[in-house]
PDB file of C-alpha atoms in Angstrom:
ATOM      1  CA  UNK A   1      -4.820 -13.374 -22.557  1.00 58.00           C
ATOM      2  CA  UNK A   2      -2.060 -14.000 -19.881  1.00 84.00           C
ATOM      3  CA  UNK A   3      -0.984 -12.334 -16.640  1.00 89.00           C
ATOM      4  CA  UNK A   4       2.473 -13.275 -15.556  1.00 93.00           C
ATOM      5  CA  UNK A   5       3.281 -12.105 -12.005  1.00 95.00           C
ATOM      6  CA  UNK A   6       6.655 -12.107 -10.297  1.00 96.00           C
ATOM      7  CA  UNK A   7       6.734 -11.523  -6.519  1.00 95.00           C
ATOM      8  CA  UNK A   8       3.980 -11.582  -3.900  1.00 93.00           C
ATOM      9  CA  UNK A   9       2.884  -7.901  -4.404  1.00 93.00           C
ATOM     10  CA  UNK A  10       2.757  -8.601  -8.212  1.00 95.00           C
ATOM     11  CA  UNK A  11       0.567 -11.639  -7.604  1.00 93.00           C
ATOM     12  CA  UNK A  12      -1.801  -9.704  -5.416  1.00 90.00           C
ATOM     13  CA  UNK A  13      -2.173  -7.133  -8.272  1.00 91.00           C
ATOM     14  CA  UNK A  14      -2.537  -9.915 -10.785  1.00 90.00           C
ATOM     15  CA  UNK A  15      -5.500 -11.445  -8.972  1.00 87.00           C
ATOM     16  CA  UNK A  16      -7.531  -8.379  -9.821  1.00 83.00           C
ATOM     17  CA  UNK A  17      -7.490  -9.174 -13.572  1.00 77.00           C
ATOM     18  CA  UNK A  18      -9.825 -11.596 -15.322  1.00 64.00           C
ATOM     19  CA  UNK A  19      -9.349 -10.175 -18.848  1.00 60.00           C
ATOM     20  CA  UNK A  20      -6.272  -8.633 -20.357  1.00 61.00           C
ATOM     21  CA  UNK A  21      -5.544  -8.104 -24.093  1.00 65.00           C
ATOM     22  CA  UNK A  22      -2.202  -9.636 -24.769  1.00 69.00           C
ATOM     23  CA  UNK A  23       0.422 -10.731 -22.184  1.00 87.00           C
ATOM     24  CA  UNK A  24       0.811  -8.467 -19.107  1.00 93.00           C
ATOM     25  CA  UNK A  25       3.939  -8.889 -17.044  1.00 96.00           C
ATOM     26  CA  UNK A  26       3.519  -7.593 -13.449  1.00 96.00           C
ATOM     27  CA  UNK A  27       6.610  -7.406 -11.230  1.00 97.00           C
ATOM     28  CA  UNK A  28       7.729  -6.205  -7.825  1.00 97.00           C
ATOM     29  CA  UNK A  29      11.277  -5.944  -6.655  1.00 97.00           C
ATOM     30  CA  UNK A  30      11.522  -9.514  -5.345  1.00 96.00           C
ATOM     31  CA  UNK A  31      10.828 -10.790  -8.921  1.00 97.00           C
ATOM     32  CA  UNK A  32      12.758  -8.239 -10.931  1.00 97.00           C
ATOM     33  CA  UNK A  33      15.229 -10.648 -12.531  1.00 97.00           C
ATOM     34  CA  UNK A  34      12.667 -13.189 -13.650  1.00 97.00           C
ATOM     35  CA  UNK A  35      10.486 -10.555 -15.103  1.00 97.00           C
ATOM     36  CA  UNK A  36      13.292  -8.913 -16.989  1.00 97.00           C
ATOM     37  CA  UNK A  37      14.308 -12.238 -18.605  1.00 97.00           C
ATOM     38  CA  UNK A  38      10.639 -12.805 -19.534  1.00 96.00           C
ATOM     39  CA  UNK A  39      10.451  -9.325 -21.131  1.00 96.00           C
ATOM     40  CA  UNK A  40      13.649 -10.169 -23.145  1.00 97.00           C
ATOM     41  CA  UNK A  41      12.026 -13.409 -24.411  1.00 96.00           C
ATOM     42  CA  UNK A  42       8.893 -11.476 -25.343  1.00 94.00           C
ATOM     43  CA  UNK A  43      10.962  -9.028 -27.356  1.00 94.00           C
ATOM     44  CA  UNK A  44      12.693 -11.866 -29.151  1.00 95.00           C
ATOM     45  CA  UNK A  45       9.350 -13.122 -30.266  1.00 93.00           C
ATOM     46  CA  UNK A  46       8.533  -9.847 -31.786  1.00 93.00           C
ATOM     47  CA  UNK A  47       5.701  -9.174 -29.287  1.00 93.00           C
ATOM     48  CA  UNK A  48       5.060  -5.997 -27.407  1.00 93.00           C
ATOM     49  CA  UNK A  49       5.983  -5.900 -23.737  1.00 95.00           C
ATOM     50  CA  UNK A  50       2.982  -4.874 -21.678  1.00 95.00           C
ATOM     51  CA  UNK A  51       4.401  -4.185 -18.233  1.00 96.00           C
ATOM     52  CA  UNK A  52       3.335  -3.229 -14.731  1.00 96.00           C
ATOM     53  CA  UNK A  53       5.622  -2.447 -11.715  1.00 98.00           C
ATOM     54  CA  UNK A  54       4.465  -2.757  -8.153  1.00 97.00           C
ATOM     55  CA  UNK A  55       6.826  -0.348  -6.401  1.00 96.00           C
ATOM     56  CA  UNK A  56       5.557   1.341  -3.336  1.00 95.00           C
ATOM     57  CA  UNK A  57       6.495   5.023  -2.578  1.00 95.00           C
ATOM     58  CA  UNK A  58       9.972   4.686  -0.888  1.00 95.00           C
ATOM     59  CA  UNK A  59       9.416   7.009   2.015  1.00 96.00           C
ATOM     60  CA  UNK A  60       6.156   5.308   2.975  1.00 96.00           C
ATOM     61  CA  UNK A  61       7.351   1.731   2.700  1.00 96.00           C
ATOM     62  CA  UNK A  62      10.444   2.556   4.739  1.00 96.00           C
ATOM     63  CA  UNK A  63       8.358   4.329   7.354  1.00 96.00           C
ATOM     64  CA  UNK A  64       6.149   1.235   7.779  1.00 95.00           C
ATOM     65  CA  UNK A  65       9.063  -1.080   8.069  1.00 94.00           C
ATOM     66  CA  UNK A  66      10.605   1.205  10.813  1.00 94.00           C
ATOM     67  CA  UNK A  67       7.271   1.424  12.513  1.00 91.00           C
ATOM     68  CA  UNK A  68       7.316  -2.250  13.167  1.00 86.00           C
ATOM     69  CA  UNK A  69      10.791  -1.987  14.681  1.00 86.00           C
ATOM     70  CA  UNK A  70       9.602   0.686  17.102  1.00 81.00           C
ATOM     71  CA  UNK A  71       7.186  -1.671  18.765  1.00 78.00           C
ATOM     72  CA  UNK A  72       9.864  -4.028  19.557  1.00 78.00           C
ATOM     73  CA  UNK A  73      12.462  -1.317  20.543  1.00 80.00           C
ATOM     74  CA  UNK A  74      10.309   0.997  22.704  1.00 81.00           C
ATOM     75  CA  UNK A  75       8.152  -0.061  25.616  1.00 81.00           C
ATOM     76  CA  UNK A  76       6.160   3.011  26.571  1.00 87.00           C
ATOM     77  CA  UNK A  77       3.576   4.993  24.633  1.00 87.00           C
ATOM     78  CA  UNK A  78       5.332   8.365  24.763  1.00 90.00           C
ATOM     79  CA  UNK A  79       8.561   6.799  23.666  1.00 90.00           C
ATOM     80  CA  UNK A  80       6.812   5.164  20.716  1.00 91.00           C
ATOM     81  CA  UNK A  81       5.074   8.315  19.688  1.00 91.00           C
ATOM     82  CA  UNK A  82       8.372  10.219  19.791  1.00 93.00           C
ATOM     83  CA  UNK A  83       9.986   7.573  17.639  1.00 92.00           C
ATOM     84  CA  UNK A  84       7.054   7.740  15.085  1.00 94.00           C
ATOM     85  CA  UNK A  85       7.484  11.531  14.975  1.00 95.00           C
ATOM     86  CA  UNK A  86      11.167  11.029  14.136  1.00 95.00           C
ATOM     87  CA  UNK A  87      10.243   8.623  11.446  1.00 95.00           C
ATOM     88  CA  UNK A  88       7.777  11.199  10.035  1.00 96.00           C
ATOM     89  CA  UNK A  89      10.455  13.841   9.994  1.00 95.00           C
ATOM     90  CA  UNK A  90      12.943  11.439   8.375  1.00 94.00           C
ATOM     91  CA  UNK A  91      15.296  11.653  11.361  1.00 93.00           C
ATOM     92  CA  UNK A  92      15.050   8.104  12.867  1.00 92.00           C
ATOM     93  CA  UNK A  93      18.326   6.267  13.624  1.00 90.00           C
ATOM     94  CA  UNK A  94      18.233   2.410  13.896  1.00 87.00           C
ATOM     95  CA  UNK A  95      21.386   0.518  14.880  1.00 87.00           C
ATOM     96  CA  UNK A  96      23.457   3.749  14.290  1.00 89.00           C
ATOM     97  CA  UNK A  97      22.053   4.090  10.743  1.00 92.00           C
ATOM     98  CA  UNK A  98      20.258   7.302   9.894  1.00 94.00           C
ATOM     99  CA  UNK A  99      16.921   6.886   8.138  1.00 94.00           C
ATOM    100  CA  UNK A 100      18.273   8.832   5.078  1.00 93.00           C
ATOM    101  CA  UNK A 101      20.552   5.957   4.289  1.00 94.00           C
ATOM    102  CA  UNK A 102      17.956   3.212   4.425  1.00 94.00           C
ATOM    103  CA  UNK A 103      15.762   1.700   1.778  1.00 94.00           C
ATOM    104  CA  UNK A 104      13.363  -1.283   1.705  1.00 94.00           C
ATOM    105  CA  UNK A 105      14.420  -2.188  -1.978  1.00 94.00           C
ATOM    106  CA  UNK A 106      17.650  -3.780  -2.882  1.00 94.00           C
ATOM    107  CA  UNK A 107      19.670  -1.472  -5.175  1.00 95.00           C
ATOM    108  CA  UNK A 108      20.391  -4.332  -7.608  1.00 96.00           C
ATOM    109  CA  UNK A 109      16.634  -5.080  -7.812  1.00 97.00           C
ATOM    110  CA  UNK A 110      15.964  -1.377  -8.503  1.00 97.00           C
ATOM    111  CA  UNK A 111      18.520  -1.416 -11.305  1.00 97.00           C
ATOM    112  CA  UNK A 112      16.896  -4.488 -12.781  1.00 98.00           C
ATOM    113  CA  UNK A 113      13.567  -2.746 -12.681  1.00 98.00           C
ATOM    114  CA  UNK A 114      14.987   0.174 -14.621  1.00 97.00           C
ATOM    115  CA  UNK A 115      16.120  -2.185 -17.286  1.00 97.00           C
ATOM    116  CA  UNK A 116      12.695  -3.834 -17.283  1.00 97.00           C
ATOM    117  CA  UNK A 117      11.004  -0.583 -17.628  1.00 97.00           C
ATOM    118  CA  UNK A 118      13.147   0.459 -20.651  1.00 97.00           C
ATOM    119  CA  UNK A 119      11.987  -2.789 -22.357  1.00 96.00           C
ATOM    120  CA  UNK A 120       8.308  -1.934 -21.941  1.00 96.00           C
ATOM    121  CA  UNK A 121       6.324  -0.815 -24.807  1.00 96.00           C
ATOM    122  CA  UNK A 122       3.342  -0.082 -22.629  1.00 95.00           C
ATOM    123  CA  UNK A 123       3.495   0.631 -18.915  1.00 96.00           C
ATOM    124  CA  UNK A 124       0.291  -0.184 -17.156  1.00 95.00           C
ATOM    125  CA  UNK A 125      -0.368   1.849 -14.000  1.00 96.00           C
ATOM    126  CA  UNK A 126      -3.151   2.000 -11.444  1.00 95.00           C
ATOM    127  CA  UNK A 127      -3.020   5.800 -11.223  1.00 96.00           C
ATOM    128  CA  UNK A 128      -1.185   8.672 -12.603  1.00 97.00           C
ATOM    129  CA  UNK A 129       0.223   9.093  -9.100  1.00 97.00           C
ATOM    130  CA  UNK A 130       1.831   5.661  -9.590  1.00 97.00           C
ATOM    131  CA  UNK A 131       3.064   6.653 -13.066  1.00 97.00           C
ATOM    132  CA  UNK A 132       4.809   9.798 -11.761  1.00 97.00           C
ATOM    133  CA  UNK A 133       6.343   7.799  -8.884  1.00 97.00           C
ATOM    134  CA  UNK A 134       7.843   5.206 -11.162  1.00 97.00           C
ATOM    135  CA  UNK A 135       9.376   7.831 -13.510  1.00 97.00           C
ATOM    136  CA  UNK A 136      10.848   9.682 -10.384  1.00 96.00           C
ATOM    137  CA  UNK A 137      12.194   6.563  -8.723  1.00 96.00           C
ATOM    138  CA  UNK A 138      13.397   4.666 -11.767  1.00 96.00           C
ATOM    139  CA  UNK A 139      14.404   7.620 -13.920  1.00 96.00           C
ATOM    140  CA  UNK A 140      12.876   6.087 -17.052  1.00 96.00           C
ATOM    141  CA  UNK A 141      10.281   7.703 -19.196  1.00 94.00           C
ATOM    142  CA  UNK A 142       7.952   5.071 -20.573  1.00 93.00           C
ATOM    143  CA  UNK A 143       7.115   4.903 -24.330  1.00 92.00           C
ATOM    144  CA  UNK A 144       3.402   4.697 -23.450  1.00 95.00           C
ATOM    145  CA  UNK A 145       1.377   4.689 -20.356  1.00 96.00           C
ATOM    146  CA  UNK A 146      -2.092   3.129 -19.712  1.00 93.00           C
ATOM    147  CA  UNK A 147      -4.022   3.819 -16.563  1.00 94.00           C
ATOM    148  CA  UNK A 148      -6.309   1.039 -15.583  1.00 88.00           C
ATOM    149  CA  UNK A 149      -7.814  -0.243 -12.288  1.00 87.00           C
ATOM    150  CA  UNK A 150      -9.349  -3.705 -12.562  1.00 82.00           C
ATOM    151  CA  UNK A 151     -13.090  -3.463 -12.003  1.00 81.00           C
ATOM    152  CA  UNK A 152     -13.252  -6.459  -9.769  1.00 87.00           C
ATOM    153  CA  UNK A 153     -16.015  -5.909  -7.081  1.00 90.00           C
ATOM    154  CA  UNK A 154     -15.486  -6.776  -3.470  1.00 92.00           C
ATOM    155  CA  UNK A 155     -17.738  -9.495  -2.211  1.00 92.00           C
ATOM    156  CA  UNK A 156     -18.735  -7.579   0.979  1.00 93.00           C
ATOM    157  CA  UNK A 157     -21.791  -6.134   2.591  1.00 91.00           C
ATOM    158  CA  UNK A 158     -22.850  -2.505   2.763  1.00 92.00           C
ATOM    159  CA  UNK A 159     -22.166  -0.836   6.119  1.00 91.00           C
ATOM    160  CA  UNK A 160     -24.798  -0.827   8.866  1.00 91.00           C
ATOM    161  CA  UNK A 161     -26.588   2.389   9.337  1.00 89.00           C
ATOM    162  CA  UNK A 162     -25.684   2.507  13.004  1.00 90.00           C
ATOM    163  CA  UNK A 163     -22.106   1.418  12.645  1.00 90.00           C
ATOM    164  CA  UNK A 164     -19.550   3.316  14.818  1.00 91.00           C
ATOM    165  CA  UNK A 165     -16.299   1.404  14.653  1.00 94.00           C
ATOM    166  CA  UNK A 166     -13.057   2.027  12.809  1.00 96.00           C
ATOM    167  CA  UNK A 167     -11.428  -0.548  10.560  1.00 97.00           C
ATOM    168  CA  UNK A 168      -7.911  -0.671   9.321  1.00 98.00           C
ATOM    169  CA  UNK A 169      -8.237  -2.409   6.012  1.00 98.00           C
ATOM    170  CA  UNK A 170      -4.927  -4.203   5.223  1.00 97.00           C
ATOM    171  CA  UNK A 171      -5.797  -7.629   3.836  1.00 95.00           C
ATOM    172  CA  UNK A 172      -2.384  -8.018   2.070  1.00 93.00           C
ATOM    173  CA  UNK A 173      -0.284  -6.842   4.973  1.00 94.00           C
ATOM    174  CA  UNK A 174       0.954  -8.055   8.338  1.00 95.00           C
ATOM    175  CA  UNK A 175       0.056  -6.310  11.573  1.00 94.00           C
ATOM    176  CA  UNK A 176       3.786  -5.505  12.128  1.00 93.00           C
ATOM    177  CA  UNK A 177       3.505  -3.019   9.188  1.00 94.00           C
ATOM    178  CA  UNK A 178       0.745  -0.970  10.687  1.00 96.00           C
ATOM    179  CA  UNK A 179       1.903   0.925  13.857  1.00 95.00           C
ATOM    180  CA  UNK A 180       1.761   4.294  12.195  1.00 96.00           C
ATOM    181  CA  UNK A 181      -1.911   3.698  11.419  1.00 97.00           C
ATOM    182  CA  UNK A 182      -2.729   2.213  14.796  1.00 95.00           C
ATOM    183  CA  UNK A 183      -1.121   5.137  16.668  1.00 94.00           C
ATOM    184  CA  UNK A 184      -2.906   7.628  14.370  1.00 95.00           C
ATOM    185  CA  UNK A 185      -6.301   6.169  15.710  1.00 95.00           C
ATOM    186  CA  UNK A 186      -5.784   5.561  19.337  1.00 91.00           C
ATOM    187  CA  UNK A 187      -7.075   9.044  20.455  1.00 89.00           C
ATOM    188  CA  UNK A 188     -10.443   8.540  18.920  1.00 91.00           C
ATOM    189  CA  UNK A 189     -11.566   5.850  21.584  1.00 89.00           C
ATOM    190  CA  UNK A 190     -13.725   4.183  19.112  1.00 92.00           C
ATOM    191  CA  UNK A 191     -14.013   0.368  18.583  1.00 94.00           C
ATOM    192  CA  UNK A 192     -11.106  -0.391  16.172  1.00 96.00           C
ATOM    193  CA  UNK A 193     -10.378  -3.574  14.319  1.00 97.00           C
ATOM    194  CA  UNK A 194      -7.561  -4.538  12.005  1.00 97.00           C
ATOM    195  CA  UNK A 195      -8.183  -6.720   8.914  1.00 97.00           C
ATOM    196  CA  UNK A 196      -4.859  -8.097   7.968  1.00 97.00           C
ATOM    197  CA  UNK A 197      -3.146 -11.072   6.417  1.00 96.00           C
ATOM    198  CA  UNK A 198      -0.938 -12.146   9.365  1.00 96.00           C
ATOM    199  CA  UNK A 199       0.102 -11.113  12.929  1.00 94.00           C
ATOM    200  CA  UNK A 200      -1.411  -9.592  16.015  1.00 93.00           C
ATOM    201  CA  UNK A 201      -1.432  -6.287  17.921  1.00 89.00           C
ATOM    202  CA  UNK A 202      -0.871  -6.527  21.667  1.00 85.00           C
ATOM    203  CA  UNK A 203       0.123  -3.036  22.745  1.00 83.00           C
ATOM    204  CA  UNK A 204      -2.248  -1.256  22.237  1.00 87.00           C
ATOM    205  CA  UNK A 205      -4.552  -4.305  22.179  1.00 89.00           C
ATOM    206  CA  UNK A 206      -6.466  -4.166  18.959  1.00 94.00           C
ATOM    207  CA  UNK A 207      -8.393  -7.157  17.558  1.00 95.00           C
ATOM    208  CA  UNK A 208      -6.818  -8.501  14.313  1.00 96.00           C
ATOM    209  CA  UNK A 209      -9.090 -10.432  12.003  1.00 96.00           C
ATOM    210  CA  UNK A 210      -8.231 -12.246   8.808  1.00 97.00           C
ATOM    211  CA  UNK A 211      -9.726 -11.395   5.382  1.00 95.00           C
ATOM    212  CA  UNK A 212     -12.241 -14.293   5.413  1.00 94.00           C
ATOM    213  CA  UNK A 213     -13.841 -12.503   8.482  1.00 94.00           C
ATOM    214  CA  UNK A 214     -14.013  -9.193   6.588  1.00 95.00           C
ATOM    215  CA  UNK A 215     -17.694  -9.166   6.010  1.00 94.00           C
ATOM    216  CA  UNK A 216     -18.637  -9.198   9.675  1.00 92.00           C
ATOM    217  CA  UNK A 217     -15.874  -6.677  10.631  1.00 94.00           C
ATOM    218  CA  UNK A 218     -16.707  -4.177   7.892  1.00 94.00           C
ATOM    219  CA  UNK A 219     -20.457  -4.131   8.527  1.00 90.00           C
ATOM    220  CA  UNK A 220     -19.708  -2.351  11.769  1.00 90.00           C
ATOM    221  CA  UNK A 221     -17.319   0.243  10.221  1.00 94.00           C
ATOM    222  CA  UNK A 222     -18.298   3.817  10.392  1.00 93.00           C
ATOM    223  CA  UNK A 223     -14.930   4.536   8.657  1.00 96.00           C
ATOM    224  CA  UNK A 224     -12.411   2.434   6.826  1.00 97.00           C
ATOM    225  CA  UNK A 225      -8.642   3.327   6.970  1.00 98.00           C
ATOM    226  CA  UNK A 226      -7.288   1.842   3.676  1.00 98.00           C
ATOM    227  CA  UNK A 227      -3.729   0.692   4.074  1.00 97.00           C
ATOM    228  CA  UNK A 228      -2.734   0.043   0.442  1.00 96.00           C
ATOM    229  CA  UNK A 229       0.222   2.307  -0.463  1.00 97.00           C
ATOM    230  CA  UNK A 230      -0.148   1.799  -4.121  1.00 96.00           C
ATOM    231  CA  UNK A 231      -3.384   0.188  -5.176  1.00 95.00           C
ATOM    232  CA  UNK A 232      -6.572   2.309  -5.227  1.00 96.00           C
ATOM    233  CA  UNK A 233      -8.801  -0.644  -6.011  1.00 95.00           C
ATOM    234  CA  UNK A 234     -10.208  -1.434  -2.652  1.00 96.00           C
ATOM    235  CA  UNK A 235     -10.732   2.221  -1.702  1.00 96.00           C
ATOM    236  CA  UNK A 236     -12.747   2.610  -4.857  1.00 96.00           C
ATOM    237  CA  UNK A 237     -14.897  -0.539  -4.303  1.00 95.00           C
ATOM    238  CA  UNK A 238     -15.459   0.156  -0.605  1.00 96.00           C
ATOM    239  CA  UNK A 239     -16.616   3.615  -1.421  1.00 95.00           C
ATOM    240  CA  UNK A 240     -19.074   2.315  -3.952  1.00 94.00           C
ATOM    241  CA  UNK A 241     -20.509  -0.007  -1.349  1.00 94.00           C
ATOM    242  CA  UNK A 242     -21.163   3.053   0.756  1.00 94.00           C
ATOM    243  CA  UNK A 243     -18.248   3.118   3.204  1.00 95.00           C
ATOM    244  CA  UNK A 244     -16.498   6.256   4.220  1.00 95.00           C
ATOM    245  CA  UNK A 245     -12.830   5.701   3.400  1.00 96.00           C
ATOM    246  CA  UNK A 246      -9.535   7.443   4.013  1.00 97.00           C
ATOM    247  CA  UNK A 247      -6.636   6.333   2.055  1.00 97.00           C
ATOM    248  CA  UNK A 248      -2.884   6.897   1.494  1.00 98.00           C
ATOM    249  CA  UNK A 249      -2.127   9.906  -0.724  1.00 97.00           C
ATOM    250  CA  UNK A 250       0.400   7.610  -2.501  1.00 97.00           C
ATOM    251  CA  UNK A 251      -2.117   5.192  -4.072  1.00 95.00           C
ATOM    252  CA  UNK A 252      -4.009   7.637  -6.316  1.00 96.00           C
ATOM    253  CA  UNK A 253      -7.492   6.832  -5.118  1.00 96.00           C
ATOM    254  CA  UNK A 254      -8.134  10.572  -5.032  1.00 95.00           C
ATOM    255  CA  UNK A 255      -8.042  10.421  -8.919  1.00 96.00           C
ATOM    256  CA  UNK A 256     -11.162   8.348  -8.944  1.00 95.00           C
ATOM    257  CA  UNK A 257     -13.147   9.458  -5.867  1.00 94.00           C
ATOM    258  CA  UNK A 258     -14.450  13.016  -5.370  1.00 91.00           C
ATOM    259  CA  UNK A 259     -14.151  14.448  -1.839  1.00 88.00           C
ATOM    260  CA  UNK A 260     -11.760  11.745  -0.612  1.00 90.00           C
ATOM    261  CA  UNK A 261      -9.695  12.526   2.452  1.00 90.00           C
ATOM    262  CA  UNK A 262      -6.092  11.231   1.843  1.00 95.00           C
ATOM    263  CA  UNK A 263      -3.413  10.849   4.500  1.00 97.00           C
ATOM    264  CA  UNK A 264       0.463  10.907   4.342  1.00 98.00           C
ATOM    265  CA  UNK A 265       1.292   7.243   5.278  1.00 97.00           C
ATOM    266  CA  UNK A 266       4.608   8.094   6.933  1.00 97.00           C
ATOM    267  CA  UNK A 267       2.926  10.365   9.533  1.00 97.00           C
ATOM    268  CA  UNK A 268       0.625   9.135  12.320  1.00 96.00           C
ATOM    269  CA  UNK A 269      -0.540  12.773  12.834  1.00 96.00           C
ATOM    270  CA  UNK A 270      -1.678  12.970   9.155  1.00 97.00           C
ATOM    271  CA  UNK A 271      -3.635   9.733   9.767  1.00 97.00           C
ATOM    272  CA  UNK A 272      -5.343  11.200  12.777  1.00 97.00           C
ATOM    273  CA  UNK A 273      -6.145  14.467  10.927  1.00 97.00           C
ATOM    274  CA  UNK A 274      -7.616  12.636   7.924  1.00 97.00           C
ATOM    275  CA  UNK A 275      -9.709  10.411  10.109  1.00 97.00           C
ATOM    276  CA  UNK A 276     -10.971  13.428  12.140  1.00 96.00           C
ATOM    277  CA  UNK A 277     -11.919  15.213   8.993  1.00 95.00           C
ATOM    278  CA  UNK A 278     -13.688  12.191   7.486  1.00 94.00           C
ATOM    279  CA  UNK A 279     -15.621  11.647  10.682  1.00 91.00           C
ATOM    280  CA  UNK A 280     -16.785  15.322  10.661  1.00 84.00           C
TER     281      UNK A 280
END
């Protein structure tokens, strides 16, 4: 058993696995070249290439990147909300560049990922949603697809019965990537906390805690807003612990959880509607 991961997002995915049959190569765009060369060497040894590609839905990842820019470019709440609305509609312009011409993925890395996907004998995905996205974005039909979410439990407590707060669950992300979620929640006037890897949120002022503090934070959560654009793992495990969860429609958690309320991660209005529905 071996899991080879190339790139930070790939390594975050790899940490879920403790038992894999054969050699699994996980890659995100930042590690495309190294993963491609590894796949070639695997083929030369006459071994099958078991591959996984961590590639977020393009519209969502771009919207989250632009959302971070808005906090720096706009000062007032109304201006920020208007800018978020333009992002949701795909009409934002940054430094005279229209949103439609932007991408968070280097075109050369994307081309290498296409070549990597063509070498794969089996493509491992976390959801059929992810499988369809990879086919659409890369334009490569895999020889075989295997859907699998690592069953690694989260070492976290169950929610308190009288919990009334909201938690944005983003342990692999920075605060700068979360404005769309934050502005989707501000009208609820409920205690809100962000669990994120790095960064702070000053305007609006929302406490940011690190993953090692997650147990204390989540215990007070009446609802968790999952921020993973592609991985349904945490939404599944949080739901099993008894938390109410809303999650991006792009990560495929709805394939595993009945009655889940998904949101469109490029729209703060969709976040608000999903949370309102989940809170009843």
